[in-house]
mmCIF file of C-alpha atoms in Angstrom:
data_model
loop_
_atom_site.group_PDB
_atom_site.id
_atom_site.type_symbol
_atom_site.label_atom_id
_atom_site.label_comp_id
_atom_site.label_asym_id
_atom_site.label_seq_id
_atom_site.Cartn_x
_atom_site.Cartn_y
_atom_site.Cartn_z
ATOM 1 C CA UNK Z 1 75.344 10.426 42.705
ATOM 2 C CA UNK Z 2 72.003 12.215 42.452
ATOM 3 C CA UNK Z 3 71.870 11.213 38.790
ATOM 4 C CA UNK Z 4 71.975 7.505 39.761
ATOM 5 C CA UNK Z 5 69.303 8.019 42.384
ATOM 6 C CA UNK Z 6 66.964 9.535 39.784
ATOM 7 C CA UNK Z 7 67.703 6.689 37.358
ATOM 8 C CA UNK Z 8 66.958 4.068 40.047
ATOM 9 C CA UNK Z 9 63.697 5.815 40.969
ATOM 10 C CA UNK Z 10 62.568 5.842 37.355
ATOM 11 C CA UNK Z 11 63.464 2.170 36.935
ATOM 12 C CA UNK Z 12 61.602 1.284 40.135
ATOM 13 C CA UNK Z 13 58.492 3.141 38.945
ATOM 14 C CA UNK Z 14 58.689 1.468 35.548
ATOM 15 C CA UNK Z 15 59.089 -1.987 37.079
ATOM 16 C CA UNK Z 16 56.200 -1.291 39.451
ATOM 17 C CA UNK Z 17 53.928 -0.233 36.600
ATOM 18 C CA UNK Z 18 54.552 -3.452 34.721
ATOM 19 C CA UNK Z 19 54.740 -5.753 37.731
ATOM 20 C CA UNK Z 20 51.802 -4.534 39.776
ATOM 21 C CA UNK Z 21 49.609 -3.647 36.818
ATOM 22 C CA UNK Z 22 49.175 -7.285 35.812
ATOM 23 C CA UNK Z 23 50.190 -6.728 32.195
ATOM 24 C CA UNK Z 24 51.602 -10.229 31.747
ATOM 25 C CA UNK Z 25 51.697 -13.035 34.283
ATOM 26 C CA UNK Z 26 55.184 -14.324 33.454
ATOM 27 C CA UNK Z 27 56.823 -10.915 33.399
ATOM 28 C CA UNK Z 28 54.934 -9.727 36.468
ATOM 29 C CA UNK Z 29 56.979 -11.822 38.893
ATOM 30 C CA UNK Z 30 60.251 -10.647 37.377
ATOM 31 C CA UNK Z 31 59.104 -7.021 37.382
ATOM 32 C CA UNK Z 32 58.061 -7.236 41.035
ATOM 33 C CA UNK Z 33 61.503 -8.509 41.997
ATOM 34 C CA UNK Z 34 63.180 -5.811 39.913
ATOM 35 C CA UNK Z 35 60.986 -3.172 41.525
ATOM 36 C CA UNK Z 36 62.178 -4.146 44.993
ATOM 37 C CA UNK Z 37 65.787 -4.383 43.804
ATOM 38 C CA UNK Z 38 65.647 -0.884 42.337
ATOM 39 C CA UNK Z 39 63.929 0.514 45.433
ATOM 40 C CA UNK Z 40 66.756 -0.972 47.469
ATOM 41 C CA UNK Z 41 69.259 0.648 45.129
ATOM 42 C CA UNK Z 42 67.502 4.001 45.542
ATOM 43 C CA UNK Z 43 67.715 3.726 49.317
ATOM 44 C CA UNK Z 44 71.357 2.661 49.153
ATOM 45 C CA UNK Z 45 72.185 5.482 46.774
ATOM 46 C CA UNK Z 46 70.483 8.025 49.019
ATOM 47 C CA UNK Z 47 72.350 6.818 52.089
ATOM 48 C CA UNK Z 48 75.704 6.881 50.290
ATOM 49 C CA UNK Z 49 74.904 10.365 48.986
ATOM 50 C CA UNK Z 50 74.161 11.618 52.519
ATOM 51 C CA UNK Z 51 77.317 9.975 53.843
ATOM 52 C CA UNK Z 52 79.471 11.851 51.308
ATOM 53 C CA UNK Z 53 77.887 15.248 51.974
#
């Protein structure tokens, strides 16, 4: 489960770099949404990991 948490964190950072950096206007909106989705997945993964321990 920790492996998925690390993957989600990396995806959230990547989406944030592209979305908040203003690289491209069209992709920025999609990247911002993906960033928040992946941050939510990180939080969900952390909570499920603590629940199992």
